[in-house]
XYZ file of C-alpha atoms in Angstrom:
702
model
C 90.813 -0.371 233.937
C 89.650 3.175 233.253
C 92.469 3.579 230.707
C 91.308 0.390 228.922
C 87.777 1.733 228.819
C 88.955 5.028 227.387
C 90.851 3.313 224.556
C 87.873 1.149 223.616
C 85.227 3.854 223.874
C 87.086 6.857 222.519
C 84.351 7.580 219.986
C 84.403 11.385 220.233
C 83.203 12.609 216.827
C 85.302 15.027 214.782
C 83.785 18.493 214.799
C 83.210 18.500 211.060
C 80.648 15.738 211.770
C 79.058 17.677 214.625
C 75.889 18.700 212.840
C 75.346 15.186 211.448
C 75.272 13.977 215.078
C 72.892 16.758 216.092
C 70.444 15.981 213.246
C 70.475 12.252 214.017
C 69.940 13.018 217.724
C 66.971 15.226 216.887
C 65.230 12.173 215.424
C 66.000 10.291 218.649
C 64.565 13.161 220.675
C 61.196 13.006 218.937
C 60.998 9.226 219.387
C 62.134 9.441 223.027
C 59.439 11.928 223.995
C 56.612 9.508 223.264
C 58.642 6.507 224.494
C 59.095 8.067 227.955
C 55.345 8.541 228.466
C 54.624 5.061 227.119
C 57.181 3.569 229.537
C 55.557 5.230 232.568
C 52.053 4.093 231.507
C 53.282 0.522 230.884
C 55.066 0.303 234.250
C 52.025 1.705 236.091
C 49.846 -1.015 234.512
C 52.336 -3.743 235.477
C 52.520 -2.466 239.078
C 48.734 -2.491 239.356
C 48.585 -6.068 238.041
C 51.340 -7.330 240.396
C 50.125 -5.500 243.524
C 48.139 -8.432 245.069
C 51.312 -10.579 245.233
C 53.503 -8.111 247.193
C 56.612 -10.126 246.240
C 60.115 -9.322 244.940
C 58.784 -8.807 241.384
C 56.336 -6.213 242.688
C 59.188 -4.414 244.550
C 61.355 -4.311 241.388
C 58.435 -2.964 239.327
C 57.809 -0.226 241.917
C 61.500 0.704 241.740
C 61.400 0.909 237.940
C 58.285 3.115 238.077
C 59.969 5.307 240.717
C 63.053 5.790 238.525
C 60.943 6.550 235.416
C 59.272 9.468 237.271
C 62.380 11.245 238.616
C 62.473 13.881 235.881
C 58.790 14.668 235.389
C 57.508 14.106 238.945
C 60.181 13.724 241.655
C 57.417 13.647 244.296
C 55.978 10.459 242.767
C 59.528 9.120 242.472
C 59.926 9.380 246.289
C 56.424 8.025 246.899
C 56.957 4.841 244.834
C 60.489 4.312 246.212
C 59.312 4.691 249.824
C 56.614 2.091 249.273
C 59.101 -0.279 247.621
C 61.531 0.108 250.558
C 58.826 -0.737 253.125
C 57.658 -3.850 251.272
C 61.266 -5.004 250.590
C 62.107 -4.729 254.289
C 58.962 -6.636 255.258
C 59.583 -9.578 252.873
C 63.381 -9.662 253.477
C 64.541 -8.431 250.032
C 67.687 -6.309 250.786
C 68.620 -5.750 247.127
C 65.218 -4.245 246.395
C 65.509 -2.180 249.595
C 68.910 -0.765 248.497
C 67.570 0.141 245.013
C 64.532 1.828 246.599
C 66.688 3.993 248.908
C 68.881 4.931 245.931
C 65.826 6.040 243.902
C 64.415 7.831 246.937
C 67.662 9.802 247.297
C 67.461 10.852 243.656
C 63.857 12.018 244.093
C 64.809 14.044 247.190
C 67.763 15.516 245.259
C 65.483 16.673 242.423
C 63.289 18.446 245.012
C 66.314 20.202 246.555
C 66.112 18.181 249.814
C 69.833 17.399 249.836
C 70.230 16.227 253.489
C 67.356 13.752 252.968
C 68.961 12.636 249.720
C 72.305 12.014 251.420
C 70.615 10.057 254.224
C 68.890 7.800 251.649
C 72.178 7.233 249.797
C 73.968 6.325 253.032
C 71.266 3.738 253.847
C 71.555 2.303 250.358
C 75.366 2.185 250.689
C 75.158 0.301 253.999
C 72.899 -2.368 252.449
C 74.977 -2.566 249.229
C 78.194 -3.132 251.217
C 76.570 -6.047 253.038
C 75.333 -7.546 249.738
C 78.755 -6.996 248.102
C 77.210 -6.025 244.743
C 79.557 -3.853 242.691
C 76.916 -2.330 240.396
C 74.580 -1.290 243.185
C 77.476 0.099 245.227
C 78.687 2.028 242.159
C 75.203 3.557 241.745
C 75.236 4.833 245.322
C 78.735 6.317 244.844
C 77.505 7.993 241.649
C 74.613 9.728 243.373
C 76.643 10.717 246.438
C 79.150 12.328 244.074
C 76.362 14.524 242.687
C 75.802 15.866 246.221
C 79.543 16.660 246.458
C 79.263 18.558 243.167
C 76.349 20.480 244.635
C 78.592 21.396 247.597
C 80.965 23.090 245.130
C 83.467 20.230 245.293
C 83.669 18.951 241.679
C 87.123 17.423 242.248
C 85.767 15.071 244.899
C 82.727 14.421 242.711
C 84.750 13.356 239.658
C 86.956 11.082 241.833
C 83.883 9.299 243.210
C 82.363 9.045 239.711
C 85.568 7.552 238.271
C 85.664 5.101 241.180
C 82.074 4.089 240.374
C 83.040 3.698 236.683
C 85.849 1.265 237.626
C 83.344 -0.825 239.658
C 80.836 -0.960 236.791
C 83.495 -1.946 234.241
C 84.811 -4.642 236.621
C 81.275 -6.045 236.874
C 80.919 -5.953 233.032
C 77.557 -4.185 233.465
C 76.655 -1.307 231.138
C 73.084 -0.795 232.387
C 73.814 2.568 234.006
C 77.012 3.392 232.122
C 75.356 6.212 230.160
C 74.284 8.066 233.302
C 77.736 7.700 234.834
C 79.471 9.018 231.701
C 76.998 11.945 231.668
C 77.809 12.800 235.301
C 81.561 12.695 234.615
C 81.050 15.083 231.680
C 79.111 17.480 233.934
C 81.881 17.240 236.576
C 84.528 18.274 234.038
C 82.336 21.170 232.899
C 82.266 22.463 236.517
C 86.010 21.860 236.802
C 86.482 24.324 233.922
C 87.450 21.681 231.338
C 84.680 21.989 228.694
C 86.562 19.969 226.060
C 86.781 16.894 228.305
C 83.254 17.534 229.571
C 81.818 17.549 226.025
C 83.815 14.378 225.196
C 82.183 12.378 228.023
C 78.746 13.816 227.275
C 78.930 12.592 223.669
C 80.126 9.165 224.906
C 76.994 8.972 227.071
C 74.549 10.046 224.326
C 74.225 6.683 222.404
C 73.203 4.831 225.593
C 70.202 7.143 226.089
C 69.274 7.170 222.399
C 69.078 3.362 222.404
C 66.941 3.431 225.561
C 64.770 6.359 224.332
C 65.585 8.139 227.621
C 64.256 11.590 226.696
C 65.057 13.360 229.965
C 68.741 12.434 229.941
C 68.955 13.329 226.228
C 67.613 16.798 227.120
C 70.177 17.100 229.934
C 73.098 16.086 227.681
C 72.283 18.669 224.994
C 71.788 21.330 227.672
C 75.245 20.680 229.170
C 76.826 20.333 225.699
C 75.445 23.846 225.055
C 77.137 25.029 228.238
C 80.481 23.503 227.155
C 80.093 25.187 223.736
C 79.447 28.484 225.539
C 82.614 28.139 227.649
C 84.563 27.458 224.443
C 82.933 30.578 222.878
C 81.325 28.462 220.143
C 78.133 30.462 220.496
C 76.300 29.255 217.374
C 76.784 25.578 218.432
C 75.701 26.505 221.976
C 72.431 28.097 220.826
C 71.521 25.130 218.598
C 72.302 22.589 221.342
C 70.093 24.496 223.814
C 67.326 24.757 221.181
C 67.269 20.972 220.641
C 67.119 20.437 224.419
C 64.425 23.114 224.697
C 62.182 21.508 222.059
C 62.434 18.119 223.747
C 61.846 19.562 227.249
C 58.678 21.225 225.976
C 57.380 17.985 224.431
C 57.840 15.881 227.571
C 56.981 18.737 229.987
C 60.448 18.681 231.548
C 59.929 22.036 233.333
C 63.392 22.142 234.913
C 64.888 21.644 231.427
C 62.866 24.607 230.110
C 64.124 26.896 232.874
C 67.741 25.744 232.412
C 67.828 26.195 228.609
C 65.977 29.559 228.567
C 68.359 31.074 231.113
C 71.489 29.690 229.406
C 70.355 30.922 225.953
C 69.896 34.364 227.472
C 73.548 34.279 228.591
C 74.656 33.218 225.089
C 72.725 36.074 223.452
C 74.268 38.525 225.920
C 77.727 37.223 225.015
C 77.012 37.752 221.289
C 75.623 41.263 221.810
C 71.961 40.364 221.077
C 70.506 42.115 224.108
C 66.877 42.008 222.849
C 66.953 38.203 222.456
C 68.698 37.865 225.826
C 65.882 39.777 227.545
C 63.210 37.684 225.791
C 64.771 34.358 226.846
C 65.620 35.634 230.319
C 61.955 36.540 230.914
C 60.878 33.130 229.533
C 63.112 31.382 232.082
C 61.379 32.914 235.119
C 57.934 31.104 235.050
C 59.291 27.530 234.742
C 62.016 28.265 237.312
C 59.368 29.540 239.751
C 57.135 26.533 238.968
C 59.814 24.036 240.004
C 61.139 26.391 242.717
C 64.624 26.343 241.211
C 66.332 29.345 242.764
C 69.564 28.516 240.900
C 67.796 28.992 237.544
C 66.009 32.122 238.835
C 69.382 33.559 239.817
C 70.787 32.851 236.324
C 67.706 34.429 234.698
C 68.003 37.592 236.851
C 71.714 37.857 236.051
C 71.091 37.519 232.296
C 68.245 40.071 232.426
C 70.421 42.605 234.277
C 73.068 42.350 231.550
C 70.468 42.303 228.745
C 68.620 45.397 229.950
C 71.954 47.186 230.411
C 72.742 46.355 226.783
C 69.389 47.928 225.827
C 70.325 51.050 227.855
C 67.310 50.373 230.089
C 69.255 51.025 233.270
C 66.218 51.094 235.563
C 65.312 47.507 234.617
C 68.962 46.495 234.718
C 69.287 47.830 238.242
C 66.034 46.107 239.279
C 67.218 42.666 238.114
C 70.715 43.244 239.460
C 69.138 43.863 242.857
C 67.055 40.676 242.521
C 70.169 38.746 241.528
C 72.144 40.108 244.496
C 69.375 39.318 246.993
C 68.874 35.792 245.632
C 72.647 35.206 245.578
C 72.844 36.148 249.267
C 69.876 33.885 250.058
C 71.467 30.969 248.186
C 74.743 31.516 249.998
C 72.917 31.394 253.336
C 70.900 28.338 252.271
C 74.074 26.576 251.059
C 75.598 27.156 254.466
C 72.526 25.653 256.151
C 72.486 22.746 253.662
C 76.153 21.940 254.354
C 75.450 22.003 258.082
C 72.452 19.716 257.564
C 74.570 17.304 255.482
C 77.206 17.266 258.217
C 74.475 16.635 260.786
C 73.209 13.719 258.633
C 76.719 12.187 258.562
C 76.953 12.624 262.314
C 73.532 11.001 262.939
C 74.425 8.028 260.716
C 77.756 7.535 262.508
C 75.987 7.837 265.844
C 73.419 5.254 264.797
C 76.132 2.860 263.646
C 77.986 3.294 266.939
C 74.783 2.572 268.867
C 74.175 -0.561 266.801
C 77.752 -1.689 267.469
C 77.262 -1.128 271.215
C 73.980 -3.056 271.167
C 75.738 -5.978 269.435
C 78.422 -5.912 272.132
C 75.775 -5.832 274.856
C 73.969 -8.805 273.263
C 77.219 -10.743 273.170
C 77.811 -9.957 276.831
C 74.262 -10.943 277.700
C 74.697 -14.293 275.962
C 77.951 -14.897 277.861
C 76.217 -14.088 281.170
C 73.314 -16.412 280.351
C 75.644 -19.260 279.442
C 77.644 -18.674 282.593
C 74.468 -18.651 284.676
C 73.237 -21.927 283.226
C 76.719 -23.407 283.719
C 76.560 -22.427 287.371
C 73.071 -23.920 287.723
C 74.279 -27.120 286.073
C 77.208 -27.243 288.472
C 74.870 -26.841 291.427
C 72.640 -29.599 290.125
C 75.623 -31.880 289.759
C 76.744 -30.960 293.276
C 73.303 -31.709 294.713
C 73.224 -34.992 292.899
C 76.584 -35.851 294.350
C 75.375 -34.952 297.854
C 72.211 -37.047 297.484
C 74.201 -39.972 296.305
C 77.062 -39.385 298.744
C 76.639 -42.634 300.469
C 76.710 -44.479 297.196
C 79.685 -42.436 295.882
C 81.682 -43.225 299.007
C 81.675 -46.781 297.918
C 83.261 -45.856 294.613
C 86.915 -45.644 294.097
C 88.967 -42.630 295.161
C 89.930 -41.969 291.546
C 86.252 -41.409 290.576
C 85.814 -38.912 293.441
C 88.932 -37.000 292.397
C 87.688 -36.843 288.799
C 84.391 -35.334 289.956
C 86.192 -32.785 292.128
C 88.422 -31.848 289.194
C 85.343 -31.260 287.018
C 83.885 -28.953 289.675
C 87.138 -27.014 289.860
C 87.194 -26.606 286.070
C 83.597 -25.303 286.097
C 84.541 -22.810 288.788
C 87.529 -21.600 286.797
C 85.340 -21.175 283.699
C 82.857 -19.139 285.741
C 85.624 -16.915 287.134
C 87.107 -16.404 283.641
C 83.659 -15.487 282.282
C 83.206 -12.966 285.121
C 86.606 -11.396 284.382
C 85.800 -11.147 280.667
C 82.453 -9.498 281.430
C 84.172 -6.927 283.642
C 86.738 -6.129 280.896
C 84.002 -5.707 278.321
C 82.103 -3.384 280.672
C 85.247 -1.254 281.016
C 85.576 -1.139 277.213
C 81.909 -0.078 276.829
C 82.399 2.660 279.427
C 85.498 3.904 277.580
C 83.616 3.969 274.260
C 80.762 5.883 275.912
C 83.254 8.488 277.168
C 84.745 8.838 273.673
C 81.272 9.225 272.171
C 80.383 11.879 274.771
C 83.556 13.832 273.990
C 82.875 13.638 270.245
C 79.290 14.846 270.854
C 80.576 17.839 272.844
C 83.141 18.632 270.119
C 80.458 18.492 267.445
C 78.140 20.697 269.538
C 80.962 23.251 269.940
C 81.658 23.096 266.194
C 77.987 23.605 265.376
C 77.828 26.529 267.798
C 80.887 28.085 266.179
C 79.421 27.554 262.695
C 76.129 29.117 263.794
C 77.966 32.174 265.152
C 79.946 32.452 261.922
C 76.714 32.170 259.952
C 75.128 34.993 261.955
C 78.243 37.146 261.478
C 78.046 36.450 257.752
C 74.379 37.520 257.628
C 75.214 40.724 259.527
C 78.181 41.477 257.259
C 76.084 40.780 254.159
C 73.450 43.216 255.412
C 76.138 45.837 256.069
C 77.546 45.302 252.576
C 74.052 45.575 251.093
C 73.430 48.845 252.957
C 76.823 50.231 251.897
C 76.192 49.155 248.305
C 72.826 50.938 248.347
C 74.391 54.132 249.743
C 77.218 53.920 247.195
C 74.668 53.606 244.361
C 72.729 56.601 245.711
C 75.929 58.679 245.985
C 76.886 57.692 242.457
C 73.401 58.578 241.243
C 73.684 62.033 242.782
C 77.162 62.548 241.325
C 76.081 61.305 237.904
C 72.726 63.084 237.735
C 72.564 66.002 240.145
C 76.087 67.285 239.336
C 76.281 66.316 235.675
C 73.227 68.332 234.613
C 74.297 71.603 236.308
C 77.808 71.250 234.870
C 76.317 70.715 231.416
C 74.197 73.849 231.866
C 77.226 75.909 232.919
C 79.278 74.534 229.993
C 76.538 75.391 227.489
C 76.008 78.927 228.898
C 79.745 79.718 228.898
C 80.090 78.308 225.409
C 77.253 80.524 224.166
C 78.786 83.588 225.832
C 82.157 82.918 224.250
C 80.718 82.268 220.808
C 78.297 85.215 220.706
C 79.951 87.691 223.098
C 80.054 90.370 220.375
C 76.312 90.027 219.804
C 75.284 89.738 223.453
C 74.214 92.796 225.449
C 75.748 93.492 228.874
C 72.328 92.939 230.484
C 72.036 89.509 228.847
C 75.582 88.616 229.939
C 74.792 89.688 233.487
C 71.596 87.604 233.440
C 73.412 84.518 232.179
C 76.181 84.983 234.735
C 73.507 85.195 237.412
C 72.090 81.900 236.124
C 75.537 80.339 236.341
C 75.880 81.618 239.919
C 72.548 80.015 240.890
C 73.622 76.698 239.333
C 76.983 76.845 241.143
C 75.206 77.548 244.447
C 73.011 74.523 243.818
C 76.053 72.338 243.106
C 77.798 73.748 246.200
C 74.767 72.774 248.273
C 74.809 69.218 246.886
C 78.539 68.801 247.527
C 78.205 70.334 250.995
C 75.466 67.822 251.853
C 77.589 64.922 250.593
C 80.638 66.108 252.557
C 78.575 66.626 255.716
C 77.143 63.094 255.447
C 80.621 61.688 254.934
C 82.036 63.661 257.896
C 79.162 62.561 260.149
C 79.415 58.907 259.087
C 83.216 58.783 259.479
C 83.257 60.746 262.747
C 85.595 63.434 261.449
C 83.210 66.378 262.044
C 84.302 68.183 265.203
C 81.545 70.134 266.945
C 82.365 72.862 269.502
C 79.229 73.654 271.540
C 79.043 77.119 273.074
C 76.297 79.446 274.304
C 74.403 80.442 271.131
C 71.481 82.923 271.138
C 69.060 80.991 268.945
C 66.343 83.660 269.205
C 68.610 86.158 267.413
C 69.924 83.438 265.101
C 66.406 82.457 263.928
C 65.583 86.107 263.148
C 68.805 86.522 261.119
C 68.243 83.354 259.083
C 64.605 84.323 258.486
C 65.829 87.654 257.034
C 68.216 85.756 254.726
C 65.364 83.635 253.321
C 62.715 86.370 252.971
C 63.789 87.235 249.446
C 63.345 83.608 248.373
C 60.023 83.478 250.178
C 58.801 86.632 248.376
C 59.552 84.984 245.010
C 56.820 82.418 245.841
C 54.528 84.859 247.620
C 55.217 83.223 250.993
C 55.253 85.231 254.240
C 57.694 84.249 257.021
C 56.401 84.963 260.581
C 58.843 84.896 263.516
C 57.669 84.724 267.133
C 60.152 84.496 270.035
C 58.921 83.930 273.618
C 61.928 85.899 274.860
C 64.287 88.339 273.069
C 67.297 86.177 273.918
C 67.447 82.418 274.457
C 70.835 80.752 274.784
C 71.246 77.108 273.822
C 74.350 74.959 274.236
C 75.174 74.178 270.574
C 77.766 74.454 267.834
C 76.899 77.677 265.999
C 77.811 76.438 262.513
C 75.895 73.196 263.044
C 72.717 74.899 264.350
C 72.814 77.345 261.426
C 72.935 74.364 259.057
C 69.990 72.735 260.886
C 67.807 75.851 260.786
C 68.647 76.620 257.134
C 67.710 73.062 256.146
C 64.371 73.215 257.941
C 63.441 76.741 256.706
C 64.583 75.880 253.164
C 62.378 72.750 253.186
C 59.397 74.717 254.502
C 59.691 77.174 251.576
C 60.449 74.388 249.078
C 57.300 72.327 249.834
C 54.887 75.212 250.575
C 52.449 76.260 247.817
C 52.550 79.863 246.610
C 50.838 82.578 248.644
C 51.062 80.710 251.976
C 52.736 81.254 255.383
C 55.742 79.840 257.242
C 55.840 80.250 261.036
C 59.070 80.237 263.093
C 58.682 80.017 266.900
C 61.349 80.172 269.622
C 60.451 79.284 273.221
C 61.536 77.496 276.381
C 60.187 73.957 276.935
C 60.504 71.526 279.837
C 63.471 69.901 278.126
C 65.343 72.964 276.858
C 65.414 75.601 274.122
C 62.822 74.807 271.444
C 62.552 75.988 267.806
C 59.474 75.183 265.685
C 59.294 75.508 261.873
C 55.698 75.224 260.611
C 54.548 75.260 256.978
C 51.191 75.063 255.183
C 52.337 72.425 252.711
C 50.747 69.017 251.844
C 51.767 67.360 255.114
C 53.164 63.840 255.553
C 51.582 60.406 255.135
C 52.193 57.576 257.616
C 54.590 55.979 255.127
C 56.506 59.291 254.764
C 56.937 59.517 258.562
C 58.650 56.082 258.722
C 61.471 57.184 256.379
C 61.485 60.913 257.076
C 64.975 61.218 258.552
C 66.582 58.454 256.470
C 69.344 59.006 253.949
C 68.203 59.500 250.343
C 64.578 59.568 251.493
C 62.065 60.144 248.666
C 58.746 61.379 250.077
C 55.343 61.656 248.442
C 55.401 65.482 248.614
C 57.172 67.310 245.771
C 58.760 70.795 245.669
C 56.257 73.395 244.498
C 58.714 75.566 242.527
C 60.816 72.936 240.695
C 63.454 73.137 243.437
C 66.054 70.391 243.763
C 66.298 67.806 246.591
C 69.033 65.214 247.268
C 67.146 63.463 250.065
C 70.023 64.064 252.518
C 68.939 67.260 254.301
C 66.772 65.823 257.073
C 69.231 62.985 257.653
C 71.956 65.616 258.235
C 69.631 67.610 260.528
C 68.943 64.572 262.726
C 72.602 63.592 263.041
C 73.715 67.187 263.837
C 70.988 67.707 266.454
C 71.700 64.390 268.162
C 75.465 65.142 268.074
C 74.651 68.287 270.122
C 72.655 66.209 272.677
C 69.367 67.471 271.286
C 66.420 65.889 269.531
C 64.313 66.607 266.470
C 60.923 65.322 265.327
C 57.989 66.179 263.084
C 54.298 66.657 263.845
C 52.087 66.390 260.771
C 48.804 65.158 259.348
C 48.303 64.548 255.641
C 46.919 67.735 254.033
C 47.476 69.810 257.206
C 51.068 70.963 256.747
C 54.039 69.921 258.898
C 55.808 71.283 262.018
C 59.458 70.354 262.595
C 60.602 70.745 266.205
C 64.213 71.035 267.446
C 65.086 70.952 271.179
C 68.584 71.748 272.469
C 70.052 72.054 275.992
C 69.613 75.492 277.586
C 72.644 77.355 278.944
C 71.807 77.873 282.637
C 72.176 81.394 284.034
C 72.056 83.112 280.630
C 68.434 82.379 279.602
C 65.821 85.094 280.238
C 62.061 84.691 280.532
C 59.099 86.959 280.095
């Protein structure tokens, strides 16, 4: 049957006539925009006039008004359909009830309430099966298939749609043929077959043009534009989206605006027009937010990330890439929850049907019991009558008495057979209850397993997000903090080689000194990166021994005094005892102290003081590094020891910072069973405190 339909409706236009079709359709678009609004107003007036009757005509009018509102106001679509379903059930109009549940499902679908939509479709399907109406049953299959497409199963969707098409053709009803052809075209687009998708979309177009159905005309041109895009016919794609965009604007089809703006941004990105891509990507965001379409928001963010990258605006590109990634993760999580909800809906419907079946069985049993009871009562009455009239019956012939006794025996046998049947049916009900209980437990276990998998997925996504962020930071350091010093070295060496005959020895020595400083800076960056990697991977081996930190602090202070003098800073060292042994890895504690002292000099203003104190505390050997810098805000304190932390305070001498130093300090101190913290008030400087275990028997006191 489908093959016959294809032969008779194979009206796919040759592509040299493509623009003739588009121009003719544009005329239909303008007419359809006003026709759609007129249709809604006309139906609303008819509903108001028919409301006092509350009959089947009123139910059908409510259903028509519900369907007319699905594109512009899905909330009103559900409202009218719900009212129609209630009235249809009250007056015993199952066909109107099935249509109402179908429309209600479509309204829920447009609002993103997919489990509610599926539940409405299943109710409509149950009623349609009882009525045995092919067209109505085909409509329900059509809308259920859209839910399958939403669940990323276009193959199942197209099979259901083709099944619905066979039913409609068998019923010789073309009322909804246009919508069905449109859905099949969209299915093929998602199956990666844009040629076949565009073919079915163009087959659907004349049906909507004749009906002045503006919303579906907008949808067809939007998906034709997508098929053109997949075929890399970018000029056709842009013009198709523009026609859909104009019509969506006229009829206030907000979802159509968001869809076409985001898709045009992708087309412009593909053709290298980054400026236009950014403009249309930004235009897609407000309508997508208005209708709460996270799918369209995701597409807009993706297009903007690519567009801004094409403009070399990498900050914006990174911002929208981050938004896209976060929304993609959210949608993945929501899709998982939606699939679980749809499965729960199927389970609830099956459970309800099983309960109804059991109730029917119980009613049948109850009727059998009642009949048996009345049969027994009747037998007793007959027996009593026989006893009352015993004297008279004795005068009757023996054959009459035997006939009566035979009748009593037959009644007894019937009663015994009824009792046996009741017992068998009770056993069957008990068995079905056990099966239902087992299925419930299996479903509960499956849901528990799915929930655990969902939680693991969230945790893994968070880990991947954190790793992606750290990777981006590492790449930023490699690209920025190492590239610039290398460029400086390259330029200086190039100048020395080019002008070595004209350069004095003093100037050469000065430039070589500059190169040495740059190399030291690069060495520090690479050392930090390697230390972080070693700490994170667990490959750094620490060997704690007895280390005299009082002497060590004095030595490191001497190493940094020259740098301090360059900024007019005075380093003061105070030790409670000449020697104080801590249990620590010497190389690691040197790295910790150098980091803290370097930071104190880096963030201290010129002509200030830095204080280094060594003493014994209740918990062990304690080193304090105090500066007179700007101090830390409450926000700074929350991220102080994090990797790649960027604080509000800035170096006072144009020094460089990777944001890794304090993170390394914390990990090294904790690896040596110590602890580190900061005491600071904004504008009052900062004091970093390190406490390490004391080596017993070696420590001296005053």
